[in-house]
Short mmCIF file of C-alpha atoms in Angstrom, two decimals:
data_model
loop_
_atom_site.label_atom_id
_atom_site.label_comp_id
_atom_site.label_asym_id
_atom_site.label_seq_id
_atom_site.Cartn_x
_atom_site.Cartn_y
_atom_site.Cartn_z
CA MET A 14 101.90 131.85 80.83
CA LEU A 15 103.75 134.86 81.18
CA LYS A 16 104.41 134.18 84.85
CA MET A 17 106.16 131.07 84.05
CA THR A 18 108.55 132.64 81.36
CA PRO A 19 111.41 134.23 83.70
CA THR A 20 111.72 130.64 85.15
CA VAL A 21 111.49 128.62 81.56
CA LEU A 22 114.11 131.34 80.36
CA LYS A 23 116.33 130.65 83.52
CA ASN A 24 116.18 126.89 82.89
CA LEU A 25 117.00 127.12 79.41
CA PHE A 26 120.34 128.85 80.13
CA SER A 27 121.44 127.06 83.26
CA LYS A 28 122.97 123.66 83.34
CA SER A 29 120.80 120.51 83.39
CA SER A 30 118.98 119.01 86.47
CA THR A 31 119.43 115.64 85.25
CA ARG A 32 122.31 113.67 84.41
CA MET A 33 123.24 111.18 81.56
CA TYR A 34 122.49 108.05 83.73
CA PRO A 35 124.13 105.24 82.62
CA PHE A 36 127.43 107.21 81.61
CA GLU A 37 127.32 109.29 84.74
CA ILE A 38 126.26 107.91 88.09
CA ARG A 39 125.86 109.80 91.22
CA GLU A 40 128.00 108.72 94.37
CA PRO A 41 125.59 106.70 96.71
CA PHE A 42 125.08 108.09 100.05
CA PRO A 43 126.65 106.18 102.57
CA LEU A 44 123.69 104.98 104.59
CA TYR A 45 122.02 103.82 101.43
CA ARG A 46 120.58 100.24 101.83
CA GLY A 47 121.31 98.77 98.22
CA GLU A 48 122.93 95.17 98.57
CA LEU A 49 123.09 92.63 101.49
CA PHE A 50 126.23 90.82 101.92
CA ASN A 51 127.31 88.13 104.57
CA ASP A 52 130.71 87.67 105.68
CA ILE A 53 130.22 83.99 105.94
CA ASP A 54 133.48 83.31 108.21
CA ASN A 55 131.92 85.19 110.84
CA CYS A 56 128.50 83.78 110.67
CA ILE A 57 127.52 81.34 113.45
CA PHE A 58 124.30 80.32 111.79
CA CYS A 59 122.25 81.34 114.60
CA LYS A 60 119.00 81.67 112.60
CA LYS A 61 118.21 85.09 114.05
CA CYS A 62 118.22 86.88 110.62
CA GLU A 63 115.70 84.12 109.25
CA ILE A 64 113.31 84.79 112.50
CA LYS A 65 113.34 88.56 112.31
CA CYS A 66 113.26 88.90 108.36
CA PRO A 67 109.83 90.40 107.62
CA SER A 68 110.07 89.22 103.90
CA GLN A 69 111.16 85.74 105.00
CA CYS A 70 113.87 85.53 102.35
CA ILE A 71 116.71 84.16 104.48
CA THR A 72 117.04 80.63 105.06
CA VAL A 73 119.78 79.11 107.50
CA THR A 74 120.33 75.44 107.81
CA LYS A 75 122.98 73.68 109.77
CA ASP A 76 124.16 70.11 108.86
CA LYS A 77 125.99 68.72 111.83
CA GLU A 78 127.20 65.77 110.14
CA SER A 79 129.55 67.66 107.81
CA GLY A 80 130.26 70.55 110.15
CA THR A 81 128.88 72.99 107.68
CA GLY A 82 126.14 75.65 107.87
CA THR A 83 124.37 77.28 104.54
CA TRP A 84 122.94 80.57 104.46
CA THR A 85 120.58 81.38 101.81
CA CYS A 86 119.02 84.44 100.67
CA ASP A 87 116.50 85.08 97.83
CA PRO A 88 117.40 88.53 96.68
CA PHE A 89 114.16 89.11 94.70
CA ALA A 90 112.05 88.57 97.96
CA CYS A 91 114.38 90.79 99.96
CA VAL A 92 112.89 94.34 100.89
CA TYR A 93 116.23 95.61 102.14
CA CYS A 94 114.87 96.78 105.18
CA GLY A 95 118.17 96.28 107.12
CA ILE A 96 116.69 94.54 110.06
CA CYS A 97 118.92 91.47 109.59
CA VAL A 98 121.85 93.83 109.79
CA ASP A 99 120.65 95.32 112.86
CA VAL A 100 119.79 92.11 114.68
CA CYS A 101 122.96 89.76 113.59
CA PRO A 102 125.09 89.38 117.09
CA THR A 103 128.42 88.91 115.19
CA GLN A 104 128.06 91.77 112.80
CA SER A 105 128.35 89.28 110.03
CA LEU A 106 125.63 90.86 107.60
CA ARG A 107 126.30 94.39 105.94
CA MET A 108 124.66 96.42 103.49
CA GLU A 109 126.50 98.18 100.83
CA PRO A 110 125.58 101.20 99.12
CA ASN A 111 125.28 100.28 95.57
CA HIS A 112 122.16 99.15 93.43
CA ARG A 113 122.07 95.24 93.02
CA LYS A 114 122.71 94.71 89.29
CA PRO A 115 119.98 93.59 87.25
CA SER A 116 119.81 89.99 86.25
CA ALA A 117 118.09 87.72 83.86
CA SER A 118 117.70 84.60 86.02
CA ARG A 119 116.56 84.13 89.57
CA ASP A 120 119.82 83.32 91.35
CA MET A 121 119.85 82.96 94.94
CA ILE A 122 122.73 83.92 97.21
CA GLU A 123 124.06 80.60 98.71
CA MET A 124 126.87 80.42 100.81
CA VAL A 125 128.44 77.74 102.66
CA GLY A 126 130.63 78.08 106.13
CA LYS A 127 131.81 76.02 109.06
CA ILE A 128 129.82 75.78 112.09
CA LYS A 129 131.80 76.82 115.10
CA MET A 130 131.60 74.19 117.54
CA PRO A 131 130.71 75.78 121.11
CA LYS A 132 133.89 75.81 123.30
CA LYS A 133 133.70 72.81 125.60
CA LYS A 134 132.85 74.00 128.96
CA LYS A 135 135.44 72.87 131.62
CA ALA A 136 134.37 70.39 133.93
CA ALA A 137 133.08 71.83 137.10
CA PRO A 138 135.28 71.09 139.89
CA LYS A 139 133.97 68.24 142.17
CA LYS A 140 132.71 69.75 145.18
CA ALA A 141 134.75 68.10 148.34
CA GLU A 142 133.05 65.55 149.78
CA MET B 23 69.51 114.41 74.45
CA ALA B 24 70.36 111.03 74.78
CA ARG B 25 72.32 109.61 77.88
CA THR B 26 75.71 107.99 77.21
CA ILE B 27 77.69 105.86 79.85
CA ILE B 28 81.23 106.49 79.21
CA PRO B 29 83.68 104.13 81.38
CA PHE B 30 86.69 106.09 82.72
CA GLY B 31 89.18 103.65 83.76
CA PRO B 32 90.43 101.14 85.11
CA GLN B 33 93.49 102.34 82.96
CA HIS B 34 93.59 105.92 82.34
CA PRO B 35 96.53 108.08 81.40
CA VAL B 36 96.31 110.56 84.04
CA LEU B 37 95.95 107.88 86.75
CA PRO B 38 98.73 105.34 87.02
CA GLU B 39 96.48 103.34 89.08
CA PRO B 40 93.34 101.10 88.22
CA LEU B 41 90.17 103.37 89.40
CA HIS B 42 87.21 102.85 87.26
CA MET B 43 84.07 105.05 86.86
CA LYS B 44 81.01 104.86 84.90
CA LEU B 45 80.30 108.29 84.07
CA VAL B 46 76.81 109.16 82.85
CA VAL B 47 76.81 111.64 80.56
CA GLU B 48 74.47 113.94 78.61
CA ASP B 49 76.11 116.56 75.98
CA GLU B 50 79.54 116.30 77.49
CA ILE B 51 78.11 117.17 80.93
CA VAL B 52 78.35 114.68 83.72
CA LEU B 53 75.29 113.91 85.23
CA GLU B 54 76.42 110.97 87.58
CA ALA B 55 79.57 108.83 88.38
CA ILE B 56 79.43 105.24 89.68
CA PRO B 57 82.89 104.16 91.06
CA ALA B 58 84.05 100.47 90.93
CA LEU B 59 86.96 99.46 93.18
CA GLY B 60 88.66 96.26 94.04
CA TYR B 61 90.93 96.18 91.06
CA VAL B 62 94.36 95.99 93.26
CA HIS B 63 93.31 94.24 96.45
CA ARG B 64 96.40 92.76 98.04
CA GLY B 65 95.05 91.38 101.39
CA LEU B 66 97.87 93.07 103.66
CA GLU B 67 95.63 93.03 106.75
CA LYS B 68 95.39 89.17 106.77
CA LEU B 69 99.23 89.02 106.94
CA ALA B 70 98.59 89.89 110.56
CA GLU B 71 98.25 86.33 111.25
CA ILE B 72 101.17 84.95 109.84
CA ARG B 73 103.63 87.97 110.66
CA ASP B 74 104.43 89.02 114.05
CA TYR B 75 103.80 92.50 115.14
CA HIS B 76 107.45 93.71 114.81
CA GLN B 77 107.48 92.25 111.21
CA MET B 78 104.01 93.89 110.45
CA ILE B 79 105.86 97.32 110.51
CA GLN B 80 107.44 96.54 107.15
CA VAL B 81 104.06 95.31 105.87
CA VAL B 82 102.24 98.39 106.76
CA GLU B 83 104.73 100.58 105.41
CA ARG B 84 103.68 98.85 101.82
CA VAL B 85 100.23 99.95 102.19
CA CYS B 86 101.12 103.02 100.33
CA GLY B 87 104.35 103.98 98.92
CA ILE B 88 104.27 107.84 99.37
CA CYS B 89 103.26 107.94 103.11
CA SER B 90 104.91 104.86 104.18
CA MET B 91 106.49 106.47 107.07
CA ILE B 92 103.39 107.87 108.59
CA HIS B 93 101.60 104.30 108.24
CA SER B 94 104.20 102.81 110.05
CA LEU B 95 104.24 105.70 112.59
CA CYS B 96 100.53 105.21 113.17
CA TYR B 97 101.17 101.24 113.63
CA CYS B 98 104.03 101.76 116.10
CA GLN B 99 102.08 104.46 118.05
CA GLY B 100 99.20 102.14 118.36
CA ILE B 101 101.45 99.14 119.56
CA GLU B 102 103.32 101.34 121.99
CA GLU B 103 99.92 102.44 123.52
CA MET B 104 98.52 98.82 123.67
CA MET B 105 102.09 97.95 125.28
CA LYS B 106 102.17 101.28 127.72
CA ILE B 107 105.98 101.92 126.23
CA GLU B 108 107.08 105.73 126.92
CA VAL B 109 108.76 106.46 123.54
CA PRO B 110 111.84 108.83 123.99
CA GLU B 111 111.50 112.42 123.26
CA ARG B 112 114.23 112.47 120.90
CA ALA B 113 112.60 109.62 119.14
CA LYS B 114 109.31 111.50 118.85
CA TYR B 115 111.01 114.69 117.23
CA LEU B 116 112.80 112.60 114.79
CA ARG B 117 109.38 110.71 113.51
CA THR B 118 107.94 114.04 113.35
CA ILE B 119 110.93 115.26 110.78
CA TRP B 120 110.58 112.31 108.71
CA SER B 121 106.74 112.14 108.43
CA GLU B 122 106.84 115.87 107.55
CA LEU B 123 109.57 115.34 104.77
CA HIS B 124 107.05 112.53 103.83
CA ARG B 125 104.28 115.01 103.54
CA MET B 126 106.45 117.48 101.95
CA HIS B 127 107.19 115.09 98.83
CA SER B 128 104.04 113.72 98.56
CA HIS B 129 102.54 117.03 98.21
CA LEU B 130 105.09 117.83 95.50
CA LEU B 131 104.44 114.74 93.68
CA TRP B 132 100.85 115.46 93.55
CA LEU B 133 101.18 119.00 92.57
CA GLY B 134 103.45 117.80 89.68
CA LEU B 135 100.95 115.28 88.56
CA PHE B 136 97.90 118.02 88.76
CA ALA B 137 99.94 120.22 86.72
CA ASP B 138 100.48 117.38 84.33
CA ALA B 139 96.75 116.61 84.19
CA PHE B 140 95.84 119.81 82.85
CA GLY B 141 98.73 119.67 80.61
CA PHE B 142 101.38 122.05 82.14
CA GLU B 143 104.46 119.96 81.50
CA SER B 144 106.67 122.54 82.40
CA LEU B 145 105.20 123.21 85.67
CA PHE B 146 105.28 119.24 86.27
CA MET B 147 109.10 119.23 86.00
CA GLN B 148 109.71 122.18 88.17
CA PHE B 149 107.84 120.47 91.01
CA TRP B 150 109.54 116.88 90.63
CA ARG B 151 112.80 118.69 90.71
CA ILE B 152 112.15 120.20 93.99
CA ARG B 153 110.93 116.90 95.16
CA GLU B 154 114.12 115.55 94.22
CA ARG B 155 115.91 117.45 97.09
CA ILE B 156 113.60 116.04 99.57
CA MET B 157 113.96 112.54 98.20
CA ASP B 158 117.79 112.91 98.59
CA LEU B 159 117.16 113.91 102.37
CA ASN B 160 115.15 110.85 102.75
CA GLU B 161 117.86 108.62 101.02
CA ALA B 162 120.62 110.10 102.93
CA THR B 163 119.26 110.06 106.45
CA THR B 164 117.28 106.92 106.39
CA GLY B 165 118.82 104.60 103.58
CA SER B 166 116.18 104.45 101.45
CA ARG B 167 114.31 107.04 99.36
CA VAL B 168 110.67 105.88 99.79
CA ILE B 169 110.10 103.02 101.84
CA VAL B 170 112.23 104.35 104.58
CA SER B 171 111.82 101.77 107.40
CA VAL B 172 112.94 103.78 110.59
CA ASN B 173 109.94 103.18 112.84
CA VAL B 174 110.21 100.23 115.17
CA VAL B 175 108.18 99.73 118.41
CA GLY B 176 109.34 102.03 121.03
CA GLY B 177 111.24 104.54 118.95
CA VAL B 178 113.21 104.92 115.71
CA ARG B 179 116.25 103.00 114.02
CA GLN B 180 118.24 105.98 112.75
CA ASP B 181 119.65 109.15 114.35
CA LEU B 182 120.30 112.52 112.62
CA THR B 183 123.83 113.77 113.15
CA PRO B 184 124.18 117.71 113.61
CA GLU B 185 125.80 117.98 110.05
CA GLN B 186 122.79 116.22 108.89
CA CYS B 187 120.35 118.32 110.59
CA SER B 188 122.27 121.49 109.29
CA TRP B 189 121.97 120.05 105.53
CA ILE B 190 118.46 119.46 106.00
CA LEU B 191 118.29 123.15 106.85
CA THR B 192 120.10 124.31 103.63
CA GLU B 193 118.37 122.13 101.31
CA LEU B 194 114.92 123.00 102.76
CA ALA B 195 115.92 126.68 102.49
CA GLN B 196 116.83 126.00 98.74
CA ALA B 197 113.67 124.29 98.39
CA GLU B 198 111.61 126.86 99.88
CA LYS B 199 113.29 129.63 97.50
CA GLU B 200 112.67 127.50 94.32
CA LEU B 201 108.84 126.86 95.61
CA LYS B 202 108.41 130.73 95.85
CA THR B 203 109.48 131.20 92.46
CA ILE B 204 106.75 129.12 90.94
CA GLN B 205 104.44 130.06 93.40
CA ALA B 206 103.04 132.94 91.21
CA THR B 207 102.41 130.15 88.55
CA ILE B 208 100.41 127.57 90.55
CA LEU B 209 98.60 130.23 92.51
CA ASN B 210 97.80 133.02 89.84
CA ASP B 211 98.52 131.71 86.34
CA TYR B 212 95.70 132.31 83.96
CA THR B 213 95.99 128.68 82.39
CA VAL B 214 95.99 127.10 85.99
CA CYS B 215 92.95 129.17 87.15
CA LYS B 216 91.07 128.29 83.69
CA ARG B 217 91.17 124.76 84.43
CA THR B 218 90.47 124.52 88.30
CA LYS B 219 88.34 127.59 89.52
CA GLY B 220 85.11 126.45 89.76
CA VAL B 221 85.56 123.02 88.90
CA GLY B 222 84.44 120.19 91.24
CA VAL B 223 83.07 122.24 94.03
CA LEU B 224 82.70 120.69 97.34
CA THR B 225 80.64 122.77 99.57
CA LYS B 226 81.22 122.93 103.28
CA GLU B 227 78.16 121.15 104.53
CA GLN B 228 78.82 118.64 101.88
CA ALA B 229 82.42 118.03 103.05
CA TYR B 230 81.06 117.52 106.59
CA ASP B 231 78.29 115.37 105.86
CA LEU B 232 80.25 113.23 103.52
CA GLY B 233 83.09 112.74 105.92
CA ALA B 234 86.05 114.48 103.57
CA ALA B 235 89.27 114.24 105.00
CA GLY B 236 92.60 115.98 104.66
CA PRO B 237 93.30 118.71 102.09
CA THR B 238 89.56 117.94 100.54
CA LEU B 239 88.34 118.94 103.79
CA ARG B 240 90.37 121.70 104.57
CA GLY B 241 89.90 123.06 101.18
CA SER B 242 86.02 123.20 101.66
CA GLY B 243 86.65 125.53 104.98
CA ILE B 244 86.78 123.11 107.61
CA ALA B 245 89.95 123.63 109.94
CA GLN B 246 90.43 119.90 111.03
CA ASP B 247 93.73 118.18 111.05
CA MET B 248 94.63 115.08 112.90
CA ARG B 249 97.77 116.79 113.77
CA GLN B 250 95.94 118.69 116.44
CA LEU B 251 95.47 115.38 118.33
CA LYS B 252 99.03 115.81 119.48
CA TYR B 253 100.97 112.81 118.34
CA ALA B 254 104.61 112.49 117.98
CA ALA B 255 106.05 115.93 118.90
CA PHE B 256 103.34 118.22 117.52
CA ASP B 257 102.41 118.77 121.00
CA LYS B 258 105.53 120.80 121.42
CA ILE B 259 105.30 122.44 118.10
CA ASP B 260 102.39 124.96 117.44
CA PHE B 261 100.64 125.08 113.86
CA GLU B 262 97.75 126.12 112.54
CA PRO B 263 95.74 124.02 109.86
CA VAL B 264 95.88 125.55 106.42
CA VAL B 265 92.34 126.36 105.32
CA GLU B 266 90.76 127.47 102.00
CA ASN B 267 87.09 128.41 101.70
CA ASP B 268 85.79 128.26 98.05
CA GLY B 269 85.99 124.09 98.02
CA ASP B 270 86.97 123.63 94.19
CA SER B 271 89.85 122.06 92.77
CA PHE B 272 92.11 125.12 92.81
CA CYS B 273 91.51 125.41 96.64
CA ARG B 274 92.48 122.11 97.27
CA SER B 275 95.83 122.61 95.14
CA LYS B 276 96.32 125.59 97.01
CA VAL B 277 95.92 124.01 100.65
CA ARG B 278 98.54 121.60 99.28
CA PHE B 279 101.05 123.90 98.41
CA ARG B 280 100.73 126.11 101.34
CA GLU B 281 101.20 122.87 103.47
CA VAL B 282 104.44 122.04 101.86
CA LEU B 283 105.52 125.47 102.95
CA GLN B 284 103.99 124.78 106.37
CA SER B 285 106.10 121.45 106.61
CA ILE B 286 109.23 123.34 106.08
CA ASP B 287 108.37 125.30 109.09
CA LEU B 288 107.47 122.51 110.92
CA VAL B 289 110.71 120.52 110.04
CA ARG B 290 112.80 123.78 111.01
CA ALA B 291 110.78 123.88 114.39
CA ALA B 292 111.49 120.32 114.96
CA ILE B 293 115.34 120.61 114.11
CA ALA B 294 115.47 123.58 116.41
CA GLY B 295 113.75 121.54 119.34
CA LEU B 296 115.43 118.22 118.91
CA PRO B 297 116.51 117.03 122.32
CA GLN B 298 119.20 114.55 123.27
CA GLY B 299 118.53 111.24 124.63
CA ASP B 300 117.49 107.38 123.50
CA LEU B 301 116.42 106.54 120.08
CA ALA B 302 114.14 103.64 121.17
CA ALA B 303 112.57 102.44 124.32
CA PRO B 304 113.03 98.70 125.15
CA CYS B 305 110.13 96.44 124.12
CA LYS B 306 109.20 93.55 126.05
CA GLY B 307 106.16 91.36 126.07
CA ASN B 308 103.34 91.19 123.59
CA PRO B 309 100.29 93.66 122.91
CA GLU B 310 96.90 92.83 124.44
CA GLY B 311 93.58 94.92 123.95
CA GLU B 312 92.25 96.96 121.09
CA LEU B 313 92.43 100.42 120.16
CA ILE B 314 92.23 103.06 117.57
CA THR B 315 94.77 105.36 116.59
CA ARG B 316 94.56 108.16 113.95
CA VAL B 317 97.37 109.97 112.22
CA GLU B 318 97.13 112.94 109.53
CA GLN B 319 98.67 111.71 106.29
CA PRO B 320 99.37 114.02 103.36
CA ARG B 321 95.85 112.91 102.01
CA GLY B 322 94.22 113.14 105.26
CA GLU B 323 92.98 111.27 108.45
CA CYS B 324 94.32 107.71 108.53
CA LEU B 325 92.78 105.23 111.17
CA TYR B 326 94.26 101.90 112.32
CA TYR B 327 92.05 99.62 114.42
CA MET B 328 94.26 96.94 116.27
CA LYS B 329 93.26 94.01 118.19
CA GLY B 330 96.07 92.28 120.18
CA ASN B 331 95.66 88.93 122.04
CA GLY B 332 98.63 88.62 124.46
CA THR B 333 100.47 86.75 121.76
CA LYS B 334 103.10 88.02 119.25
CA TYR B 335 100.54 87.70 116.45
CA LEU B 336 97.91 90.24 116.39
CA ASP B 337 94.12 89.24 116.00
CA ARG B 338 93.03 91.91 113.79
CA VAL B 339 94.46 94.93 111.64
CA ARG B 340 92.14 97.08 110.30
CA ILE B 341 93.30 100.21 107.96
CA ARG B 342 91.02 102.93 106.83
CA THR B 343 92.82 105.24 104.39
CA PRO B 344 92.11 108.67 103.69
CA THR B 345 91.37 108.02 100.08
CA PHE B 346 88.46 105.78 101.18
CA ALA B 347 86.96 108.76 103.01
CA ASN B 348 87.38 110.88 99.99
CA ILE B 349 85.42 108.84 97.47
CA PRO B 350 81.94 109.90 98.51
CA PRO B 351 82.91 113.65 98.34
CA LEU B 352 84.33 112.93 94.78
CA ILE B 353 81.14 111.16 93.78
CA ALA B 354 79.37 114.48 95.10
CA MET B 355 81.94 116.59 93.12
CA MET B 356 80.92 115.03 89.85
CA PRO B 357 77.50 116.15 88.66
CA GLY B 358 77.50 119.30 86.58
CA ILE B 359 81.05 119.20 85.50
CA GLU B 360 82.36 118.69 81.96
CA LEU B 361 83.75 115.52 80.71
CA ALA B 362 87.19 117.19 79.90
CA ASP B 363 87.61 118.15 83.65
CA VAL B 364 86.64 114.58 85.08
CA PRO B 365 90.53 113.86 85.30
CA VAL B 366 91.46 117.25 86.93
CA VAL B 367 88.62 116.67 89.39
CA ILE B 368 89.59 113.00 90.26
CA LEU B 369 93.34 114.05 90.78
CA SER B 370 92.06 117.07 93.05
CA ILE B 371 91.16 114.67 95.64
CA ASP B 372 94.72 112.95 95.21
CA PRO B 373 93.34 109.45 94.95
CA CYS B 374 95.49 106.73 96.12
CA ILE B 375 93.98 103.52 95.18
CA SER B 376 96.49 100.97 96.51
CA CYS B 377 95.93 102.50 99.93
CA THR B 378 92.02 101.94 99.60
CA GLU B 379 92.45 98.48 98.71
CA ARG B 380 95.42 97.44 100.76
#
């Protein structure tokens, strides 16, 4: 036990290694994958995130009649790997370095946005006969 | 004296995971141990049928929380070999750095738990405080503390900037300094030696015959380390496997302690030799063929058997984890020890039950 005594004494007189968590919160690291957000205005509902997601927590549906698309994410199934952010072609998905707040009910993130209609191609000029 | 059968587990204070052992005891002396496995079977290998081979990376990472990076490294290496993808040099070095960081935090976690098993709470907190530095390195460089998801088929997803490299070096220097201050306690302290020396002896012949892996094997005097197979960047970085000869619980903890210091040196060497270049090679097509890959995890040799059929779904993924290899040696260690030493001996092989049962 004597070999531990200097370490114990040093710990006794130095400042605490832990922090009083709910009152004192450490700054998150900028790269930390904490929470998934979708910027629905940029989303083109291409379903790439739905296809690549390993936990299959994202569902994308398009309704052509009303011209709207729905992007749904089940945050309780999400594993926060960040694959969807990597593959998103319009960079509308992003991850914020904060923990998701605890919740008592199973809430789905559901976002509704407008489908961007593909630009009509100009009719190819008729070949001269 | 009459024989008694005492159940150890499935839920026991020293083990967070369910491992059940029937201990046949006579006068507090264990005569025989009969293991029972299968409490946490999750069927992850079966998922290969409905997840494509890119999504399986995230699945195999969840086989074990502590060595997640090394599981995905092994899996990706296998797929790359099947598809004949040449991984960029920088990606290999980055994989080495993160896998060594994982080895360090796994060993530090174990050293803390081991100290806790024989009742040395203060030492447990010292090790976990050092571990917190490594966890912060993981979080800041990859984006997650434990399951880092940095591997993709063909390379890695994240890069290290020069500032991050120098920060890793300063944190590691500080961790090494703190480790040196408690080195005398874990290696020479009376309390520690009394509980661990000569307890659960596994001889060199037994270790070889029963197929022990990792620190259990090296603690018994056999210098075998899967990193000698020169995967990732280990062909460029020289190292000697850590070996101890007595084969008791003390030697196994000593091997792990020395391996933490060795890993610090390996990360330093990898950062010093980090080349410039791409992070990932393009990946086209689907894997076809079958092969076996092996890597060294904190607990020992991990083996992946994979069979691809040319579609994006693999036919078969079979994972043999180091704890599975270490259970027959554990049974061989048990006869002759006291009942009070059973938790220490079980912990000395670093059991990871969720690994074993996938």
